[in-house]
PDB file of C-alpha atoms in Angstrom:
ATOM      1  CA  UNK B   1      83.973 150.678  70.575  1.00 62.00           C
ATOM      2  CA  UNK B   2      83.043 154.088  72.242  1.00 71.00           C
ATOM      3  CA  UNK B   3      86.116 156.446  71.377  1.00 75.00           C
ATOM      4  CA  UNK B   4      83.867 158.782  69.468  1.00 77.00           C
ATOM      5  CA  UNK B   5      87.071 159.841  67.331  1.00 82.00           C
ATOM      6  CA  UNK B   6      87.873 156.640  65.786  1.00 82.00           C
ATOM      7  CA  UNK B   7      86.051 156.361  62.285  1.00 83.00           C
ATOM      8  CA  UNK B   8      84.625 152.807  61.492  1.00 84.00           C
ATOM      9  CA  UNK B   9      86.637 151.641  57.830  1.00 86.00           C
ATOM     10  CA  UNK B  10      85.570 148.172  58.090  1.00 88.00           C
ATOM     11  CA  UNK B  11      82.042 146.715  57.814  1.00 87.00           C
ATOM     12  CA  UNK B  12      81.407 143.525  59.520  1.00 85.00           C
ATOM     13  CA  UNK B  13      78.014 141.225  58.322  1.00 83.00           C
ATOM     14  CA  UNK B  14      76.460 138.272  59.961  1.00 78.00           C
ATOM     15  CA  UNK B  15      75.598 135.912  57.398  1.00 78.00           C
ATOM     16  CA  UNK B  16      73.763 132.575  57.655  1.00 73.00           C
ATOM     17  CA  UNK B  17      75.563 129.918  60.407  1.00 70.00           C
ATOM     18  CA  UNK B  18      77.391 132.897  62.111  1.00 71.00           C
ATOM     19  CA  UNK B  19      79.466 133.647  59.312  1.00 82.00           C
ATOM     20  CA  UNK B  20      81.087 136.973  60.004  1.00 82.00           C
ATOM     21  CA  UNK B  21      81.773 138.667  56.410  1.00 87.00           C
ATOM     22  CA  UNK B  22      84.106 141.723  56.632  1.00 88.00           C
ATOM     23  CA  UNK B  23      83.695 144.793  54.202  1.00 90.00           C
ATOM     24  CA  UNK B  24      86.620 147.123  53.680  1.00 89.00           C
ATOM     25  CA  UNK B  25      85.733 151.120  52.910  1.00 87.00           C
ATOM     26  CA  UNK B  26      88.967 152.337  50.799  1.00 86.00           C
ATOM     27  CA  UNK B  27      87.512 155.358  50.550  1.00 85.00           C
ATOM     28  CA  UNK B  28      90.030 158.251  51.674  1.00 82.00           C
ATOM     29  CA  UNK B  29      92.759 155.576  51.986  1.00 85.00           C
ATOM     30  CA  UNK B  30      95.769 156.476  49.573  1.00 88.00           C
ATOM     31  CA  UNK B  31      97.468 153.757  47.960  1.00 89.00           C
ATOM     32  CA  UNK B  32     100.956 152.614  50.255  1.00 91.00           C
ATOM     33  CA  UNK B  33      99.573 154.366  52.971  1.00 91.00           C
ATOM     34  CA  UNK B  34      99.138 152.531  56.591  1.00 91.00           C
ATOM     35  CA  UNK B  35      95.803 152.803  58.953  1.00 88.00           C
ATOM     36  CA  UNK B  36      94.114 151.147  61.612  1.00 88.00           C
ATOM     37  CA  UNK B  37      91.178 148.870  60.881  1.00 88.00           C
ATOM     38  CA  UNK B  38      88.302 149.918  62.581  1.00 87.00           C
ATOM     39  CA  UNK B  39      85.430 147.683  62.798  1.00 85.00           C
ATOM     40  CA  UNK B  40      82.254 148.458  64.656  1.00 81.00           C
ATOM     41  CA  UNK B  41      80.525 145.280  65.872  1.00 76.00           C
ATOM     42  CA  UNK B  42      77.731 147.410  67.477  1.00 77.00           C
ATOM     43  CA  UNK B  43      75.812 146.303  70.473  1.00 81.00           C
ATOM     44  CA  UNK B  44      75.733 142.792  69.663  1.00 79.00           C
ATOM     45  CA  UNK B  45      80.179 142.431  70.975  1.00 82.00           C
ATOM     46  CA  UNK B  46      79.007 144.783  73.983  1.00 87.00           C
ATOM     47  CA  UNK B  47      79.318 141.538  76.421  1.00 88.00           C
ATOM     48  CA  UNK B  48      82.642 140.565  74.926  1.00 88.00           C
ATOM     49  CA  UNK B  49      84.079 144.106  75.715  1.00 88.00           C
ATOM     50  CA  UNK B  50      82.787 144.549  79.110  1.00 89.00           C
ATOM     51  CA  UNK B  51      84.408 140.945  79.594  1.00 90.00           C
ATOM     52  CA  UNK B  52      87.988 142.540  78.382  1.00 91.00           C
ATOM     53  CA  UNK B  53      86.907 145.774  80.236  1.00 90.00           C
ATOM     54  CA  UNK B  54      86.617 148.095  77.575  1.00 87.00           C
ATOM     55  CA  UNK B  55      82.782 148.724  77.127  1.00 87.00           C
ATOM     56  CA  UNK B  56      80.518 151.670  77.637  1.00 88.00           C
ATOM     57  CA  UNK B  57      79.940 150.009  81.561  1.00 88.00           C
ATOM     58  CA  UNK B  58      83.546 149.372  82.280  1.00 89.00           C
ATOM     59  CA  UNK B  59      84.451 153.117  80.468  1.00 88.00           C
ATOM     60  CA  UNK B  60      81.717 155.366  82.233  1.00 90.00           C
ATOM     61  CA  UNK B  61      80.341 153.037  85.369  1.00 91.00           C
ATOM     62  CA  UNK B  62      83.194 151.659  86.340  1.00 90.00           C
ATOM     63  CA  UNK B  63      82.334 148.063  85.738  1.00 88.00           C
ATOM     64  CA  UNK B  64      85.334 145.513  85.901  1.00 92.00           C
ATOM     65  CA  UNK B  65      86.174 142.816  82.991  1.00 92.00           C
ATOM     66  CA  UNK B  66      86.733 139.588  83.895  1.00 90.00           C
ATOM     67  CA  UNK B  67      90.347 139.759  85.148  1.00 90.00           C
ATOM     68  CA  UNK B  68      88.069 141.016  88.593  1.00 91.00           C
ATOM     69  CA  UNK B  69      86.971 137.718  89.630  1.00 89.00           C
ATOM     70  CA  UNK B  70      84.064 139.091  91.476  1.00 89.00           C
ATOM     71  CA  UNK B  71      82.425 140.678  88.406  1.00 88.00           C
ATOM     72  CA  UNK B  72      83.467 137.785  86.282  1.00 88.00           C
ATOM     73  CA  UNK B  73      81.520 135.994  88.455  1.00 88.00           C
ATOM     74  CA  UNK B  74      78.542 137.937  88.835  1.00 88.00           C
ATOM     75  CA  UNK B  75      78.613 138.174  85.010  1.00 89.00           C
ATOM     76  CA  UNK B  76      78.229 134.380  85.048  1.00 88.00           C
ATOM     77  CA  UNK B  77      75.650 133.914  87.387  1.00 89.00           C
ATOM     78  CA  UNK B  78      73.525 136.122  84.925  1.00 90.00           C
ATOM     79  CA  UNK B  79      74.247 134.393  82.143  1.00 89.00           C
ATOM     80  CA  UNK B  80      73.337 131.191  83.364  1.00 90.00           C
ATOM     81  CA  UNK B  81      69.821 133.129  84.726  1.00 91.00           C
ATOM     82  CA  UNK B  82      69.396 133.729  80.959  1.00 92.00           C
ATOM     83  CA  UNK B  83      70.202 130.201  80.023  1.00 90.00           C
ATOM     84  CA  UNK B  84      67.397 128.735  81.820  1.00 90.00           C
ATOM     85  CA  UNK B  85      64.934 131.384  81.309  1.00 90.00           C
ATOM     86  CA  UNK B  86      65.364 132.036  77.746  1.00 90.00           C
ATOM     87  CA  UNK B  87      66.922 128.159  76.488  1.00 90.00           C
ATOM     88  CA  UNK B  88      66.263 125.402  78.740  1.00 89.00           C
ATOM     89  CA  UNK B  89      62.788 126.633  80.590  1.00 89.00           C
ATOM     90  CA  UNK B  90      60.694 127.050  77.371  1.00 89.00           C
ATOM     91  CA  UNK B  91      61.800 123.725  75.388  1.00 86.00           C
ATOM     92  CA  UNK B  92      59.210 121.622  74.111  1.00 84.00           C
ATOM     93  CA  UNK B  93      59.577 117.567  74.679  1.00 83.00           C
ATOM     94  CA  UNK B  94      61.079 117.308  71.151  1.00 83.00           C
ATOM     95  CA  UNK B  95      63.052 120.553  71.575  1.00 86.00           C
ATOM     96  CA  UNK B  96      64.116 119.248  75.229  1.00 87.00           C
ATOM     97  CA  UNK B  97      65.620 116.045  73.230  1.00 85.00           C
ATOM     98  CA  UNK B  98      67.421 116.869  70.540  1.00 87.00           C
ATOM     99  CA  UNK B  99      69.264 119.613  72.171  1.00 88.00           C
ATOM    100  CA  UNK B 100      70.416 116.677  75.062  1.00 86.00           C
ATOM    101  CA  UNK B 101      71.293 114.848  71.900  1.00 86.00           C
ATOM    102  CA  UNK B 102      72.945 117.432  70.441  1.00 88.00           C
ATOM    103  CA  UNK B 103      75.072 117.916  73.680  1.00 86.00           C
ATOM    104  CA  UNK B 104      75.925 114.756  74.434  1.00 83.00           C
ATOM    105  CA  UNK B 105      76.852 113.952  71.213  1.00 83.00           C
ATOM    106  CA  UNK B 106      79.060 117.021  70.100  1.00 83.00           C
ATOM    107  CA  UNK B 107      80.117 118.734  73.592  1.00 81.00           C
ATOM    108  CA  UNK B 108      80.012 116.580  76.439  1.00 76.00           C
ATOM    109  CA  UNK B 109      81.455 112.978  75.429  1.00 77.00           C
ATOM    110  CA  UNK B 110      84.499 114.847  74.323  1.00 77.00           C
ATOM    111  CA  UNK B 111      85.114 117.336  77.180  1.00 72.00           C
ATOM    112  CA  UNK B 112      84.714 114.193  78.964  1.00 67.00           C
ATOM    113  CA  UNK B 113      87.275 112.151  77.545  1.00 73.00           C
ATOM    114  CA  UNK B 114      89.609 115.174  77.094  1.00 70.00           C
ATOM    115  CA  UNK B 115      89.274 115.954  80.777  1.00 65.00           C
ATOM    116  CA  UNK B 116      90.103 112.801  81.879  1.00 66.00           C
ATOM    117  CA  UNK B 117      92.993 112.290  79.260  1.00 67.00           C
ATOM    118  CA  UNK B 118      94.455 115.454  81.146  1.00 63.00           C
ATOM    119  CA  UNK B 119      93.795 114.747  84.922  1.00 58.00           C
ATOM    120  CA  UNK B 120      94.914 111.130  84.415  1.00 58.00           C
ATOM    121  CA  UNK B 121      97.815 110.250  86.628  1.00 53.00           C
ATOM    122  CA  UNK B 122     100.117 113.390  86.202  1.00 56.00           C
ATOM    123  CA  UNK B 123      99.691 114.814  89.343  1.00 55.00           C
ATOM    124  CA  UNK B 124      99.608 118.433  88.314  1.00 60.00           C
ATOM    125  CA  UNK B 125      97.172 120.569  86.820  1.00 58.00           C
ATOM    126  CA  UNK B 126      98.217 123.193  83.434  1.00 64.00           C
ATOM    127  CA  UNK B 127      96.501 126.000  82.452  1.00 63.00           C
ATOM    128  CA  UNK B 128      94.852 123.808  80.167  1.00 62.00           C
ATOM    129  CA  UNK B 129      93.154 121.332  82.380  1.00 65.00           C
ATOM    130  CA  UNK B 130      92.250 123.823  84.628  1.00 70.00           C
ATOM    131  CA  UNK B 131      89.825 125.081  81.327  1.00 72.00           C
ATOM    132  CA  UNK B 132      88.503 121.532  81.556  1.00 71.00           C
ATOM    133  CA  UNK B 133      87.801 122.001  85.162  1.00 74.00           C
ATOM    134  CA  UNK B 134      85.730 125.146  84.267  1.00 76.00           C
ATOM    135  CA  UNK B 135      84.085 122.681  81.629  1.00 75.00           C
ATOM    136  CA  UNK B 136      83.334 119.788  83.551  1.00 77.00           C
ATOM    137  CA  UNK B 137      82.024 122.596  85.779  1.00 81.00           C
ATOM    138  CA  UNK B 138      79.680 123.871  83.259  1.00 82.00           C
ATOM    139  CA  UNK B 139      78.256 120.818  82.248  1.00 82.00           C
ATOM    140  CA  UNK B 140      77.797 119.347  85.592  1.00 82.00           C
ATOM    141  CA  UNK B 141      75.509 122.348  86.150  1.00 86.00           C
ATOM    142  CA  UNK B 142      73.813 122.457  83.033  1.00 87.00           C
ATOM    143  CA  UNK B 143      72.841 118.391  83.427  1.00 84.00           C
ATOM    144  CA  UNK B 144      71.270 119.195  86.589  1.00 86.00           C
ATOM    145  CA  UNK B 145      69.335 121.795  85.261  1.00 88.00           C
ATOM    146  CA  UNK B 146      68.473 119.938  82.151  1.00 87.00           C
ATOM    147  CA  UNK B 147      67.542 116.812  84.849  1.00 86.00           C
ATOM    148  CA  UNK B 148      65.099 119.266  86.161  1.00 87.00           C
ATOM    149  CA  UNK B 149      63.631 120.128  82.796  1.00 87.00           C
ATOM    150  CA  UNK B 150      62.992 116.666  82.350  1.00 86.00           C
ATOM    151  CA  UNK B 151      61.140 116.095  85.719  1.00 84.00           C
ATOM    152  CA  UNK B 152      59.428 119.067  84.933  1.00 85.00           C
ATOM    153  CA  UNK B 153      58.051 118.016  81.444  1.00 84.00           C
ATOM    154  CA  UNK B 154      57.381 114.569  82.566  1.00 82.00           C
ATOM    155  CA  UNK B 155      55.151 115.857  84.893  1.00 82.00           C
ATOM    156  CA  UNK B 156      53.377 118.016  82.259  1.00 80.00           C
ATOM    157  CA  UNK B 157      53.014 115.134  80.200  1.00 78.00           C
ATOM    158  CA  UNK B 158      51.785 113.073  82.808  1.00 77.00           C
ATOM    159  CA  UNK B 159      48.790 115.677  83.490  1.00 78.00           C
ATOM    160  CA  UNK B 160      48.016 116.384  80.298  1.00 73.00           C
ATOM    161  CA  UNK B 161      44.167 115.043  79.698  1.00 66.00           C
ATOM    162  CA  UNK B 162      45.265 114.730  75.887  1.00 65.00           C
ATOM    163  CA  UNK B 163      48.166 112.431  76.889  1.00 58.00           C
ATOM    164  CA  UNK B 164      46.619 109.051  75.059  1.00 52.00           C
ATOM    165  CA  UNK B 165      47.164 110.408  71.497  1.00 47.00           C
ATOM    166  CA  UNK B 166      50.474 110.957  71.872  1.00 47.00           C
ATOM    167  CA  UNK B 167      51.892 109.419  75.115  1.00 45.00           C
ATOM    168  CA  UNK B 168      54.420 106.451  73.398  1.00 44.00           C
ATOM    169  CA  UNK B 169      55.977 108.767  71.150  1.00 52.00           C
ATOM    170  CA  UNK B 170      56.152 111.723  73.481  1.00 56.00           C
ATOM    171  CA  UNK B 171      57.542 109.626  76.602  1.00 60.00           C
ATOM    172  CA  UNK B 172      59.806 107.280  74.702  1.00 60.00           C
ATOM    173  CA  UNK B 173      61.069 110.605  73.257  1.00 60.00           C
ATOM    174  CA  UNK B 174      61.818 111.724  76.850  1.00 62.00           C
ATOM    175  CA  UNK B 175      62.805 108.429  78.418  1.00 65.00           C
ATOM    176  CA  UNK B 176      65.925 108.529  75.810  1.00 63.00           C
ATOM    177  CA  UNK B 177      66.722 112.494  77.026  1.00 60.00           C
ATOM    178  CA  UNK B 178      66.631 111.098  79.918  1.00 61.00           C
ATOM    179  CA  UNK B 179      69.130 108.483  79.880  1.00 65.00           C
ATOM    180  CA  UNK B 180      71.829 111.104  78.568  1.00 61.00           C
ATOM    181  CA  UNK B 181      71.554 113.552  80.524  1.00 61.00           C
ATOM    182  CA  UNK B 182      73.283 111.753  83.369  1.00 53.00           C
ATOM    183  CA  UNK B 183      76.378 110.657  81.373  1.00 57.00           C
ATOM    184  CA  UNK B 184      76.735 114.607  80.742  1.00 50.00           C
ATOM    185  CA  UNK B 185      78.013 115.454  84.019  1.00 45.00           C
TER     186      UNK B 185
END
Protein backbone atom coordinates (compact mmCIF):
# COMPACT_ATOMS: atom_id res chain seq x y z
CA UNK A 1 0.00 0.00 0.00
CA UNK A 2 1.22 3.68 0.52
CA UNK A 3 0.82 4.27 4.42
CA UNK A 4 4.52 4.87 4.77
CA UNK A 5 4.19 3.65 8.56
CA UNK A 6 3.08 0.22 8.01
CA UNK A 7 6.22 -2.19 7.87
CA UNK A 8 5.95 -5.01 5.18
CA UNK A 9 6.26 -8.69 7.47
CA UNK A 10 5.18 -10.77 4.68
CA UNK A 11 6.97 -11.48 1.38
CA UNK A 12 4.88 -12.41 -1.50
CA UNK A 13 6.74 -14.37 -4.80
CA UNK A 14 5.40 -15.05 -8.21
CA UNK A 15 6.38 -18.38 -9.13
CA UNK A 16 5.86 -20.26 -12.41
CA UNK A 17 1.80 -20.42 -13.60
CA UNK A 18 0.99 -17.40 -11.28
CA UNK A 19 1.65 -19.15 -8.24
CA UNK A 20 1.73 -16.57 -5.49
CA UNK A 21 4.21 -18.03 -2.66
CA UNK A 22 3.98 -16.07 0.65
CA UNK A 23 7.13 -15.59 2.96
CA UNK A 24 6.61 -14.75 6.61
CA UNK A 25 9.53 -12.39 8.43
CA UNK A 26 9.23 -13.49 12.31
CA UNK A 27 11.75 -11.36 12.98
CA UNK A 28 10.79 -8.91 15.99
CA UNK A 29 7.56 -10.93 16.43
CA UNK A 30 7.44 -12.43 20.10
CA UNK A 31 6.01 -15.70 20.51
CA UNK A 32 1.83 -15.36 21.58
CA UNK A 33 1.95 -12.04 20.45
CA UNK A 34 -0.78 -10.70 17.72
CA UNK A 35 0.14 -8.38 14.47
CA UNK A 36 -1.11 -7.42 11.28
CA UNK A 37 0.18 -9.10 8.14
CA UNK A 38 1.55 -6.77 5.91
CA UNK A 39 2.25 -7.77 2.48
CA UNK A 40 3.59 -5.47 -0.18
CA UNK A 41 2.52 -6.58 -3.67
CA UNK A 42 4.39 -3.58 -5.21
CA UNK A 43 3.36 -1.97 -8.40
CA UNK A 44 2.24 -4.97 -10.06
CA UNK A 45 -1.62 -4.92 -7.47
CA UNK A 46 -1.53 -1.00 -8.23
CA UNK A 47 -4.70 -1.58 -10.71
CA UNK A 48 -6.45 -3.78 -8.19
CA UNK A 49 -6.20 -0.96 -5.50
CA UNK A 50 -7.15 1.92 -7.55
CA UNK A 51 -10.19 -0.47 -8.49
CA UNK A 52 -11.07 -0.72 -4.49
CA UNK A 53 -9.95 2.99 -4.26
CA UNK A 54 -7.09 2.77 -2.17
CA UNK A 55 -4.02 3.43 -4.50
CA UNK A 56 -1.46 6.15 -4.78
CA UNK A 57 -4.18 7.85 -7.64
CA UNK A 58 -7.27 7.40 -5.59
CA UNK A 59 -5.03 8.60 -2.17
CA UNK A 60 -3.23 11.79 -3.66
CA UNK A 61 -5.28 12.58 -7.17
CA UNK A 62 -8.37 11.91 -6.18
CA UNK A 63 -9.14 9.10 -8.55
CA UNK A 64 -12.40 7.02 -7.77
CA UNK A 65 -12.49 2.98 -7.49
CA UNK A 66 -14.90 1.29 -9.18
CA UNK A 67 -17.93 1.79 -6.89
CA UNK A 68 -17.89 5.41 -9.24
CA UNK A 69 -19.33 4.00 -12.26
CA UNK A 70 -17.88 6.67 -14.39
CA UNK A 71 -14.24 5.84 -13.54
CA UNK A 72 -15.02 2.18 -13.52
CA UNK A 73 -15.87 2.74 -16.79
CA UNK A 74 -13.24 4.78 -18.09
CA UNK A 75 -10.91 2.24 -16.42
CA UNK A 76 -12.46 -0.32 -18.78
CA UNK A 77 -12.37 1.37 -21.86
CA UNK A 78 -8.48 1.47 -21.28
CA UNK A 79 -8.12 -1.80 -20.60
CA UNK A 80 -9.75 -3.04 -23.50
CA UNK A 81 -7.34 -0.24 -25.58
CA UNK A 82 -4.55 -2.41 -24.10
CA UNK A 83 -6.18 -5.64 -25.06
CA UNK A 84 -6.09 -5.00 -28.65
CA UNK A 85 -2.94 -3.17 -28.83
CA UNK A 86 -0.80 -5.29 -26.77
CA UNK A 87 -2.89 -9.09 -27.24
CA UNK A 88 -5.09 -9.33 -30.11
CA UNK A 89 -3.33 -6.68 -32.74
CA UNK A 90 0.14 -8.36 -32.81
CA UNK A 91 -0.96 -12.23 -33.03
CA UNK A 92 0.50 -14.23 -35.60
CA UNK A 93 -1.97 -16.70 -37.76
CA UNK A 94 -0.99 -19.58 -35.41
CA UNK A 95 -1.01 -17.30 -32.34
CA UNK A 96 -4.48 -15.78 -33.69
CA UNK A 97 -5.79 -19.63 -33.54
CA UNK A 98 -4.98 -21.20 -30.70
CA UNK A 99 -5.87 -18.40 -28.47
CA UNK A 100 -9.72 -18.57 -30.34
CA UNK A 101 -9.27 -22.19 -29.46
CA UNK A 102 -8.28 -21.66 -26.25
CA UNK A 103 -11.37 -19.34 -25.67
CA UNK A 104 -13.85 -21.12 -27.06
CA UNK A 105 -12.93 -24.08 -25.55
CA UNK A 106 -12.28 -23.04 -21.81
CA UNK A 107 -14.23 -19.54 -21.45
CA UNK A 108 -16.86 -19.01 -23.81
CA UNK A 109 -18.90 -22.43 -24.31
CA UNK A 110 -19.36 -22.34 -20.60
CA UNK A 111 -20.29 -18.68 -19.90
CA UNK A 112 -22.56 -19.55 -22.60
CA UNK A 113 -24.35 -22.33 -21.26
CA UNK A 114 -24.20 -20.88 -17.70
CA UNK A 115 -25.79 -17.69 -18.96
CA UNK A 116 -28.47 -19.22 -20.49
CA UNK A 117 -29.05 -21.83 -17.61
CA UNK A 118 -29.64 -18.51 -15.53
CA UNK A 119 -31.78 -16.24 -17.88
CA UNK A 120 -33.90 -19.27 -18.82
CA UNK A 121 -37.53 -18.73 -18.01
CA UNK A 122 -37.31 -17.17 -14.42
CA UNK A 123 -38.23 -13.91 -15.19
CA UNK A 124 -35.87 -12.11 -12.87
CA UNK A 125 -32.39 -11.33 -12.94
CA UNK A 126 -29.83 -12.04 -9.41
CA UNK A 127 -26.81 -10.54 -8.77
CA UNK A 128 -25.40 -13.45 -10.30
CA UNK A 129 -26.76 -13.37 -13.77
CA UNK A 130 -26.34 -9.93 -13.96
CA UNK A 131 -22.20 -11.04 -13.79
CA UNK A 132 -23.14 -13.16 -16.80
CA UNK A 133 -24.59 -10.19 -18.47
CA UNK A 134 -21.23 -8.34 -17.94
CA UNK A 135 -19.75 -11.69 -19.48
CA UNK A 136 -21.75 -12.24 -22.36
CA UNK A 137 -20.90 -8.53 -22.67
CA UNK A 138 -17.27 -9.09 -22.74
CA UNK A 139 -17.17 -11.73 -25.07
CA UNK A 140 -19.54 -10.33 -27.51
CA UNK A 141 -16.97 -7.53 -27.79
CA UNK A 142 -13.96 -9.41 -27.78
CA UNK A 143 -15.46 -11.82 -30.87
CA UNK A 144 -15.93 -8.81 -32.83
CA UNK A 145 -12.65 -7.67 -32.33
CA UNK A 146 -11.12 -11.03 -32.77
CA UNK A 147 -13.57 -11.17 -36.22
CA UNK A 148 -11.60 -8.20 -37.20
CA UNK A 149 -8.24 -9.76 -36.51
CA UNK A 150 -9.18 -12.40 -38.70
CA UNK A 151 -10.23 -10.16 -41.70
CA UNK A 152 -7.25 -8.41 -41.04
CA UNK A 153 -4.77 -11.40 -41.28
CA UNK A 154 -6.61 -12.91 -44.09
CA UNK A 155 -5.93 -10.06 -45.95
CA UNK A 156 -2.19 -10.17 -45.07
CA UNK A 157 -2.09 -13.58 -46.11
CA UNK A 158 -3.79 -13.00 -49.16
CA UNK A 159 -1.02 -10.28 -50.23
CA UNK A 160 1.71 -11.94 -49.17
CA UNK A 161 3.96 -12.75 -52.53
CA UNK A 162 5.36 -15.81 -50.40
CA UNK A 163 1.78 -17.11 -49.89
CA UNK A 164 2.30 -20.53 -52.17
CA UNK A 165 4.69 -22.17 -49.64
CA UNK A 166 2.55 -21.99 -47.03
CA UNK A 167 -1.02 -20.98 -48.07
CA UNK A 168 -3.05 -24.60 -47.15
CA UNK A 169 -1.65 -24.80 -43.85
CA UNK A 170 -1.76 -21.12 -43.02
CA UNK A 171 -5.50 -20.58 -44.35
CA UNK A 172 -6.96 -23.87 -43.20
CA UNK A 173 -5.37 -22.75 -39.89
CA UNK A 174 -7.47 -19.54 -40.12
CA UNK A 175 -10.59 -20.87 -41.80
CA UNK A 176 -11.04 -23.08 -38.41
CA UNK A 177 -10.42 -19.57 -36.13
CA UNK A 178 -12.73 -18.49 -38.09
CA UNK A 179 -15.57 -20.69 -37.64
CA UNK A 180 -15.33 -20.17 -33.70
CA UNK A 181 -15.16 -17.05 -33.33
CA UNK A 182 -18.83 -16.54 -34.13
CA UNK A 183 -20.18 -19.14 -31.66
CA UNK A 184 -18.19 -16.89 -28.99
CA UNK A 185 -20.57 -14.17 -28.86
Amino acid sequence: GHNPSLEQNVLSLMKEDRAVHYYLDLNGINKGETVELLVDYSEDYEPTRERKGYGWLNLHKGLKGDWHEPSANRRAFQERTDILELIIEPLSIIEFSELVAFLDQRIFQTVRTVSLSLLGGRGQITETSRRQLVALRRIHWLSFQLKKRAEVLKRILENDPNRQTYTLPYNAVLEDAETAVPRLA
